mmCIF file of C-alpha atoms and ligand atoms in Angstrom:
data_model
loop_
_atom_site.group_PDB
_atom_site.id
_atom_site.type_symbol
_atom_site.label_atom_id
_atom_site.label_comp_id
_atom_site.label_asym_id
_atom_site.label_seq_id
_atom_site.Cartn_x
_atom_site.Cartn_y
_atom_site.Cartn_z
ATOM 1 C CA MET A 27 1.964 -5.318 -16.152
ATOM 2 C CA THR A 28 1.057 -8.449 -14.209
ATOM 3 C CA ALA A 29 3.319 -9.207 -11.302
ATOM 4 C CA ILE A 30 4.006 -12.883 -10.670
ATOM 5 C CA ILE A 31 3.709 -13.544 -6.963
ATOM 6 C CA HIS A 32 5.618 -16.340 -5.250
ATOM 7 C CA VAL A 33 4.426 -16.803 -1.664
ATOM 8 C CA LEU A 34 6.570 -19.098 0.510
ATOM 9 C CA PRO A 35 5.841 -20.147 4.095
ATOM 10 C CA THR A 36 9.130 -19.010 5.626
ATOM 11 C CA ALA A 37 12.174 -16.816 4.944
ATOM 12 C CA GLU A 38 14.226 -19.972 4.424
ATOM 13 C CA ALA A 39 11.766 -21.290 1.831
ATOM 14 C CA MET A 40 11.677 -17.878 0.136
ATOM 15 C CA ALA A 41 15.485 -17.778 -0.090
ATOM 16 C CA SER A 42 15.523 -21.311 -1.554
ATOM 17 C CA ALA A 43 12.857 -20.513 -4.128
ATOM 18 C CA ALA A 44 14.567 -17.261 -5.094
ATOM 19 C CA ALA A 45 17.938 -19.013 -5.367
ATOM 20 C CA GLY A 46 16.478 -21.568 -7.780
ATOM 21 C CA PHE A 47 14.892 -18.728 -9.769
ATOM 22 C CA VAL A 48 18.128 -16.709 -9.986
ATOM 23 C CA ALA A 49 20.234 -19.780 -10.806
ATOM 24 C CA ALA A 50 17.906 -20.715 -13.673
ATOM 25 C CA LEU A 51 17.997 -17.149 -15.054
ATOM 26 C CA ALA A 52 21.790 -17.068 -14.783
ATOM 27 C CA ALA A 53 22.216 -20.431 -16.528
ATOM 28 C CA GLU A 54 19.923 -19.383 -19.378
ATOM 29 C CA ALA A 55 21.604 -15.982 -19.774
ATOM 30 C CA CYS A 56 25.119 -17.418 -19.800
ATOM 31 C CA ARG A 57 24.091 -20.171 -22.230
ATOM 32 C CA THR A 58 22.256 -17.932 -24.686
ATOM 33 C CA ARG A 59 23.953 -14.546 -24.283
ATOM 34 C CA GLY A 60 27.323 -15.459 -22.837
ATOM 35 C CA ARG A 61 26.870 -13.366 -19.700
ATOM 36 C CA PHE A 62 24.504 -12.709 -16.786
ATOM 37 C CA ALA A 63 24.260 -9.035 -15.824
ATOM 38 C CA VAL A 64 22.709 -8.880 -12.380
ATOM 39 C CA ALA A 65 22.154 -5.988 -9.956
ATOM 40 C CA LEU A 66 22.101 -7.149 -6.348
ATOM 41 C CA SER A 67 19.873 -5.644 -3.708
ATOM 42 C CA GLY A 68 21.020 -4.369 -0.365
ATOM 43 C CA GLY A 69 19.422 -4.644 3.058
ATOM 44 C CA ALA A 70 19.258 -7.801 5.158
ATOM 45 C CA THR A 71 16.643 -9.859 3.284
ATOM 46 C CA PRO A 72 18.765 -11.050 0.354
ATOM 47 C CA GLY A 73 21.656 -12.371 2.492
ATOM 48 C CA PRO A 74 20.259 -15.937 2.745
ATOM 49 C CA LEU A 75 19.579 -15.914 -1.010
ATOM 50 C CA TYR A 76 23.209 -15.021 -1.735
ATOM 51 C CA GLU A 77 24.417 -17.740 0.664
ATOM 52 C CA LYS A 78 22.269 -20.345 -1.104
ATOM 53 C CA LEU A 79 23.618 -19.318 -4.503
ATOM 54 C CA ALA A 80 27.134 -19.838 -3.118
ATOM 55 C CA SER A 81 26.251 -23.332 -1.818
ATOM 56 C CA PRO A 82 25.228 -26.677 -3.307
ATOM 57 C CA PRO A 83 23.292 -27.444 -5.438
ATOM 58 C CA HIS A 84 23.657 -24.064 -7.183
ATOM 59 C CA ALA A 85 27.298 -23.058 -6.754
ATOM 60 C CA GLY A 86 28.879 -25.924 -8.709
ATOM 61 C CA PRO A 87 26.964 -25.826 -11.996
ATOM 62 C CA LEU A 88 26.775 -22.020 -12.354
ATOM 63 C CA ALA A 89 29.052 -20.394 -14.944
ATOM 64 C CA TRP A 90 30.369 -17.761 -12.516
ATOM 65 C CA GLU A 91 32.856 -16.439 -15.055
ATOM 66 C CA GLY A 92 29.896 -15.126 -17.046
ATOM 67 C CA TRP A 93 28.426 -13.142 -14.167
ATOM 68 C CA GLN A 94 28.651 -9.340 -14.257
ATOM 69 C CA VAL A 95 27.706 -8.171 -10.769
ATOM 70 C CA TYR A 96 26.360 -4.700 -9.979
ATOM 71 C CA TRP A 97 24.296 -3.172 -7.163
ATOM 72 C CA SER A 98 20.903 -1.438 -7.436
ATOM 73 C CA ASP A 99 21.924 0.928 -4.666
ATOM 74 C CA GLU A 100 24.616 1.611 -2.087
ATOM 75 C CA ARG A 101 25.088 3.631 1.006
ATOM 76 C CA CYS A 102 27.667 6.434 0.966
ATOM 77 C CA VAL A 103 30.137 4.441 3.036
ATOM 78 C CA PRO A 104 33.425 2.633 2.319
ATOM 79 C CA PRO A 105 33.295 -1.038 1.309
ATOM 80 C CA ASP A 106 34.376 -2.257 4.752
ATOM 81 C CA ASP A 107 31.577 -0.369 6.532
ATOM 82 C CA PRO A 108 29.008 -2.696 8.193
ATOM 83 C CA GLY A 109 26.254 -0.916 6.226
ATOM 84 C CA SER A 110 27.856 -1.505 2.829
ATOM 85 C CA ASN A 111 25.654 -3.464 0.416
ATOM 86 C CA TYR A 112 28.822 -4.526 -1.364
ATOM 87 C CA GLY A 113 30.149 -5.856 1.937
ATOM 88 C CA LEU A 114 27.026 -7.964 2.475
ATOM 89 C CA ALA A 115 27.389 -9.554 -0.974
ATOM 90 C CA ARG A 116 31.126 -10.057 -0.509
ATOM 91 C CA ARG A 117 30.649 -11.925 2.784
ATOM 92 C CA THR A 118 27.716 -14.060 1.602
ATOM 93 C CA LEU A 119 28.550 -14.663 -2.072
ATOM 94 C CA LEU A 120 31.565 -13.045 -3.724
ATOM 95 C CA ASP A 121 34.180 -14.445 -1.341
ATOM 96 C CA ARG A 122 32.762 -17.925 -1.894
ATOM 97 C CA VAL A 123 32.479 -18.263 -5.677
ATOM 98 C CA ARG A 124 34.828 -17.673 -8.600
ATOM 99 C CA ILE A 125 33.507 -14.470 -10.180
ATOM 100 C CA PRO A 126 36.437 -12.671 -11.859
ATOM 101 C CA GLN A 127 37.326 -9.522 -9.920
ATOM 102 C CA GLY A 128 36.889 -7.428 -13.068
ATOM 103 C CA ASN A 129 33.272 -8.612 -13.249
ATOM 104 C CA VAL A 130 32.415 -7.130 -9.839
ATOM 105 C CA HIS A 131 31.252 -3.547 -10.315
ATOM 106 C CA ARG A 132 31.146 -1.933 -6.895
ATOM 107 C CA ILE A 133 29.514 1.447 -6.298
ATOM 108 C CA ARG A 134 32.290 3.564 -4.792
ATOM 109 C CA GLY A 135 30.394 4.738 -1.730
ATOM 110 C CA GLU A 136 33.534 6.331 -0.337
ATOM 111 C CA GLU A 137 33.499 8.981 -3.097
ATOM 112 C CA THR A 138 31.379 12.115 -2.924
ATOM 113 C CA PRO A 139 27.788 11.077 -3.772
ATOM 114 C CA GLU A 140 27.583 12.978 -7.043
ATOM 115 C CA THR A 141 30.942 11.605 -8.214
ATOM 116 C CA ALA A 142 30.025 8.054 -7.239
ATOM 117 C CA ALA A 143 26.705 8.309 -9.083
ATOM 118 C CA ALA A 144 28.237 9.766 -12.245
ATOM 119 C CA GLU A 145 31.008 7.170 -12.300
ATOM 120 C CA TYR A 146 28.550 4.331 -11.732
ATOM 121 C CA GLU A 147 26.250 5.505 -14.479
ATOM 122 C CA GLN A 148 29.182 5.156 -16.887
ATOM 123 C CA GLU A 149 29.983 1.713 -15.486
ATOM 124 C CA VAL A 150 26.362 0.596 -15.859
ATOM 125 C CA ARG A 151 26.414 1.658 -19.510
ATOM 126 C CA GLY A 152 28.823 -1.212 -20.063
ATOM 127 C CA VAL A 153 25.972 -3.690 -19.529
ATOM 128 C CA SER A 154 24.642 -3.218 -23.061
ATOM 129 C CA PRO A 155 24.931 -0.710 -25.920
ATOM 130 C CA ASP A 156 21.300 0.326 -25.532
ATOM 131 C CA ALA A 157 20.487 3.904 -24.587
ATOM 132 C CA VAL A 158 19.154 2.459 -21.332
ATOM 133 C CA PRO A 159 21.081 -0.753 -20.593
ATOM 134 C CA GLY A 160 18.984 -3.840 -19.923
ATOM 135 C CA PHE A 161 20.078 -5.970 -16.986
ATOM 136 C CA ASP A 162 19.255 -9.656 -17.115
ATOM 137 C CA LEU A 163 18.044 -9.390 -13.520
ATOM 138 C CA ILE A 164 17.622 -6.600 -10.985
ATOM 139 C CA LEU A 165 16.988 -7.706 -7.412
ATOM 140 C CA LEU A 166 15.137 -5.298 -5.128
ATOM 141 C CA GLY A 167 13.975 -5.135 -1.544
ATOM 142 C CA LEU A 168 11.047 -3.241 -0.040
ATOM 143 C CA GLY A 169 11.062 -0.894 2.914
ATOM 144 C CA ASP A 170 8.148 -0.632 5.345
ATOM 145 C CA ASP A 171 7.467 2.785 3.767
ATOM 146 C CA GLY A 172 7.337 1.318 0.275
ATOM 147 C CA HIS A 173 10.797 2.441 -0.807
ATOM 148 C CA THR A 174 12.933 0.267 -3.022
ATOM 149 C CA ALA A 175 16.610 0.547 -3.839
ATOM 150 C CA SER A 176 17.162 4.048 -2.438
ATOM 151 C CA LEU A 177 14.040 5.525 -4.010
ATOM 152 C CA PHE A 178 12.339 6.898 -0.936
ATOM 153 C CA PRO A 179 8.840 8.442 -0.760
ATOM 154 C CA GLY A 180 8.988 12.133 -1.625
ATOM 155 C CA SER A 181 12.618 11.982 -2.782
ATOM 156 C CA ASP A 182 13.853 13.703 -5.921
ATOM 157 C CA ALA A 183 15.249 10.505 -7.463
ATOM 158 C CA LEU A 184 11.697 9.195 -7.913
ATOM 159 C CA LEU A 185 11.061 11.895 -10.500
ATOM 160 C CA GLU A 186 14.199 11.216 -12.537
ATOM 161 C CA LYS A 187 13.331 10.478 -16.159
ATOM 162 C CA TYR A 188 16.733 10.427 -17.887
ATOM 163 C CA ARG A 189 19.658 9.662 -15.621
ATOM 164 C CA LEU A 190 20.305 6.010 -14.779
ATOM 165 C CA VAL A 191 22.073 6.416 -11.439
ATOM 166 C CA VAL A 192 21.725 9.328 -9.003
ATOM 167 C CA ALA A 193 22.676 10.394 -5.514
ATOM 168 C CA ASN A 194 19.563 10.607 -3.376
ATOM 169 C CA ARG A 195 18.797 12.017 0.025
ATOM 170 C CA ILE A 196 16.625 10.193 2.492
ATOM 171 C CA PRO A 197 13.939 12.798 3.291
ATOM 172 C CA GLY A 198 14.413 14.198 6.772
ATOM 173 C CA GLU A 199 17.847 12.677 7.157
ATOM 174 C CA ASP A 200 21.386 13.731 6.311
ATOM 175 C CA GLU A 201 22.229 10.325 4.889
ATOM 176 C CA ARG A 202 22.790 10.163 1.127
ATOM 177 C CA ARG A 203 22.674 7.048 -1.038
ATOM 178 C CA ILE A 204 23.487 6.091 -4.609
ATOM 179 C CA THR A 205 20.606 4.477 -6.449
ATOM 180 C CA PHE A 206 19.383 3.130 -9.745
ATOM 181 C CA THR A 207 16.523 5.217 -11.114
ATOM 182 C CA LEU A 208 13.190 3.876 -12.344
ATOM 183 C CA PRO A 209 14.120 4.252 -16.039
ATOM 184 C CA LEU A 210 17.059 1.904 -15.502
ATOM 185 C CA ILE A 211 15.147 -0.556 -13.317
ATOM 186 C CA ASN A 212 12.266 -0.711 -15.796
ATOM 187 C CA ALA A 213 14.605 -1.572 -18.684
ATOM 188 C CA ALA A 214 15.524 -4.921 -17.103
ATOM 189 C CA ARG A 215 14.559 -8.297 -18.571
ATOM 190 C CA VAL A 216 13.532 -9.459 -15.114
ATOM 191 C CA VAL A 217 12.964 -7.575 -11.855
ATOM 192 C CA ALA A 218 12.478 -9.569 -8.657
ATOM 193 C CA PHE A 219 11.504 -8.205 -5.252
ATOM 194 C CA LEU A 220 12.130 -10.085 -2.021
ATOM 195 C CA ALA A 221 10.140 -9.114 1.065
ATOM 196 C CA ASP A 222 9.764 -10.866 4.381
ATOM 197 C CA GLY A 223 7.910 -10.051 7.570
ATOM 198 C CA GLU A 224 4.606 -8.697 8.860
ATOM 199 C CA ALA A 225 6.119 -5.224 8.914
ATOM 200 C CA LYS A 226 6.191 -5.235 5.092
ATOM 201 C CA ALA A 227 2.612 -6.529 4.624
ATOM 202 C CA ALA A 228 0.958 -3.113 4.432
ATOM 203 C CA ALA A 229 3.495 -1.816 1.906
ATOM 204 C CA VAL A 230 3.206 -5.011 -0.155
ATOM 205 C CA GLN A 231 -0.563 -4.629 -0.274
ATOM 206 C CA GLN A 232 -0.369 -0.927 -1.145
ATOM 207 C CA VAL A 233 2.076 -1.619 -3.968
ATOM 208 C CA LEU A 234 0.346 -4.660 -5.449
ATOM 209 C CA GLN A 235 -3.290 -3.959 -4.597
ATOM 210 C CA PRO A 236 -3.486 -0.188 -4.028
ATOM 211 C CA ALA A 237 -6.591 1.317 -2.537
ATOM 212 C CA PRO A 238 -8.429 3.538 -5.060
ATOM 213 C CA GLY A 239 -7.007 7.047 -4.986
ATOM 214 C CA ALA A 240 -4.068 6.111 -2.730
ATOM 215 C CA ALA A 241 -0.770 7.814 -3.521
ATOM 216 C CA PRO A 242 1.509 5.269 -5.236
ATOM 217 C CA LEU A 243 4.497 4.064 -3.230
ATOM 218 C CA PRO A 244 7.968 4.184 -4.822
ATOM 219 C CA ALA A 245 8.041 0.407 -5.405
ATOM 220 C CA ALA A 246 4.833 0.745 -7.437
ATOM 221 C CA GLY A 247 6.901 2.628 -10.025
ATOM 222 C CA VAL A 248 8.751 -0.612 -10.819
ATOM 223 C CA ARG A 249 6.928 -1.709 -13.977
ATOM 224 C CA PRO A 250 9.400 -3.256 -16.448
ATOM 225 C CA ARG A 251 8.677 -1.907 -19.929
ATOM 226 C CA SER A 252 9.036 -5.279 -21.639
ATOM 227 C CA GLY A 253 10.493 -7.455 -18.907
ATOM 228 C CA SER A 254 8.831 -9.541 -16.220
ATOM 229 C CA LEU A 255 8.144 -8.602 -12.604
ATOM 230 C CA HIS A 256 8.325 -11.157 -9.803
ATOM 231 C CA TRP A 257 7.653 -10.822 -6.083
ATOM 232 C CA PHE A 258 9.073 -13.381 -3.666
ATOM 233 C CA LEU A 259 7.151 -12.994 -0.421
ATOM 234 C CA THR A 260 6.929 -14.869 2.816
ATOM 235 C CA ALA A 261 3.424 -15.633 4.036
ATOM 236 C CA ALA A 262 3.866 -12.887 6.627
ATOM 237 C CA ALA A 263 4.748 -10.262 4.013
ATOM 238 C CA ALA A 264 1.868 -11.440 1.809
ATOM 239 C CA SER A 265 -0.615 -11.641 4.674
ATOM 240 C CA ARG A 266 -2.677 -8.654 3.490
ATOM 241 C CA LEU A 267 -2.785 -9.690 -0.161
ATOM 242 C CA ASP A 268 -5.829 -11.176 -1.810
ATOM 243 C CA THR A 269 -3.992 -13.418 -4.278
ATOM 244 C CA ASP A 270 -5.935 -15.272 -6.947
ATOM 245 C CA GLY A 271 -3.880 -17.943 -8.691
ATOM 246 C CA GLY A 272 -0.508 -16.407 -7.841
ATOM 247 C CA GLN A 273 -0.903 -13.376 -10.080
ATOM 248 C CA VAL A 274 -1.970 -9.872 -9.109
HETATM 249 C C1 6PG B 20 19.205 -0.864 1.144
HETATM 250 C C2 6PG B 20 18.231 -1.458 0.164
HETATM 251 C C3 6PG B 20 16.838 -1.134 0.580
HETATM 252 C C4 6PG B 20 16.344 -2.424 1.203
HETATM 253 C C5 6PG B 20 15.032 -2.234 1.929
HETATM 254 C C6 6PG B 20 14.652 -3.517 2.666
HETATM 255 O O1 6PG B 20 20.275 -0.385 0.730
HETATM 256 O O2 6PG B 20 18.908 -0.983 2.344
HETATM 257 O O3 6PG B 20 18.476 -1.195 -1.072
HETATM 258 O O4 6PG B 20 15.986 -0.758 -0.469
HETATM 259 O O5 6PG B 20 16.186 -3.388 0.161
HETATM 260 O O6 6PG B 20 15.188 -1.176 2.862
HETATM 261 O O7 6PG B 20 15.676 -3.791 3.600
HETATM 262 P P1 6PG B 20 15.658 -5.152 4.477
HETATM 263 O O8 6PG B 20 15.871 -6.283 3.506
HETATM 264 O O9 6PG B 20 16.809 -4.999 5.430
HETATM 265 O O10 6PG B 20 14.303 -5.206 5.144
#
């Protein structure tokens, strides 16, 4: 698996490049397959990307009615909670473009975690008839500790081999989250990470250029079986990488 690395000078440039990338994938998917099944990432990094997708030059030409919008993870909070990943996407994208309400597949963070995970696994199965549904695109972020979605170091969800969506505990904390598992993430046509900031540089290096014998970080488990893997990084996040020709 060769990851394609896109290094941009600033967060603004990264959001612009990622928006062009997502818009092109969406246009191709809607044209050739009649729909674009995308799982959005949470956290703060993707907000500017979502805003750019909802603005010119992307918003007008995109076939929003073909978008099927999901989330790769969610906090166990109601949709109006400031920490809700759904809420972030609603403010920055969904309230600004014409995606049919029935095409927005929110993780019901207000339910009990196990119920929310079981319900969402059934919802995700609507993406395709395959045993493990293949998203057109899964967007992911990266934590300073190398977590992605809500797959935290040392957490049980990292070991999941069969279920597609699980409730996961953040080690050492009471907080629970609902997350895609690696089998589901790795079935995607395209997976794209976005990471910005010096604070992520060590994790980026350890995921993409691990030291011999180092324990793999959760994000290193993202290796699409037949799809492509892209990393959109700011120069700060990529500052510890030794990139040779944009591929690692
Ligand atoms: C979440 C995300 C999580 C996030 C990383 C990076 O629900 O918070 O799924 O995996 O992508 O923690 O977060 P930032 O973009 O805020 O740095």
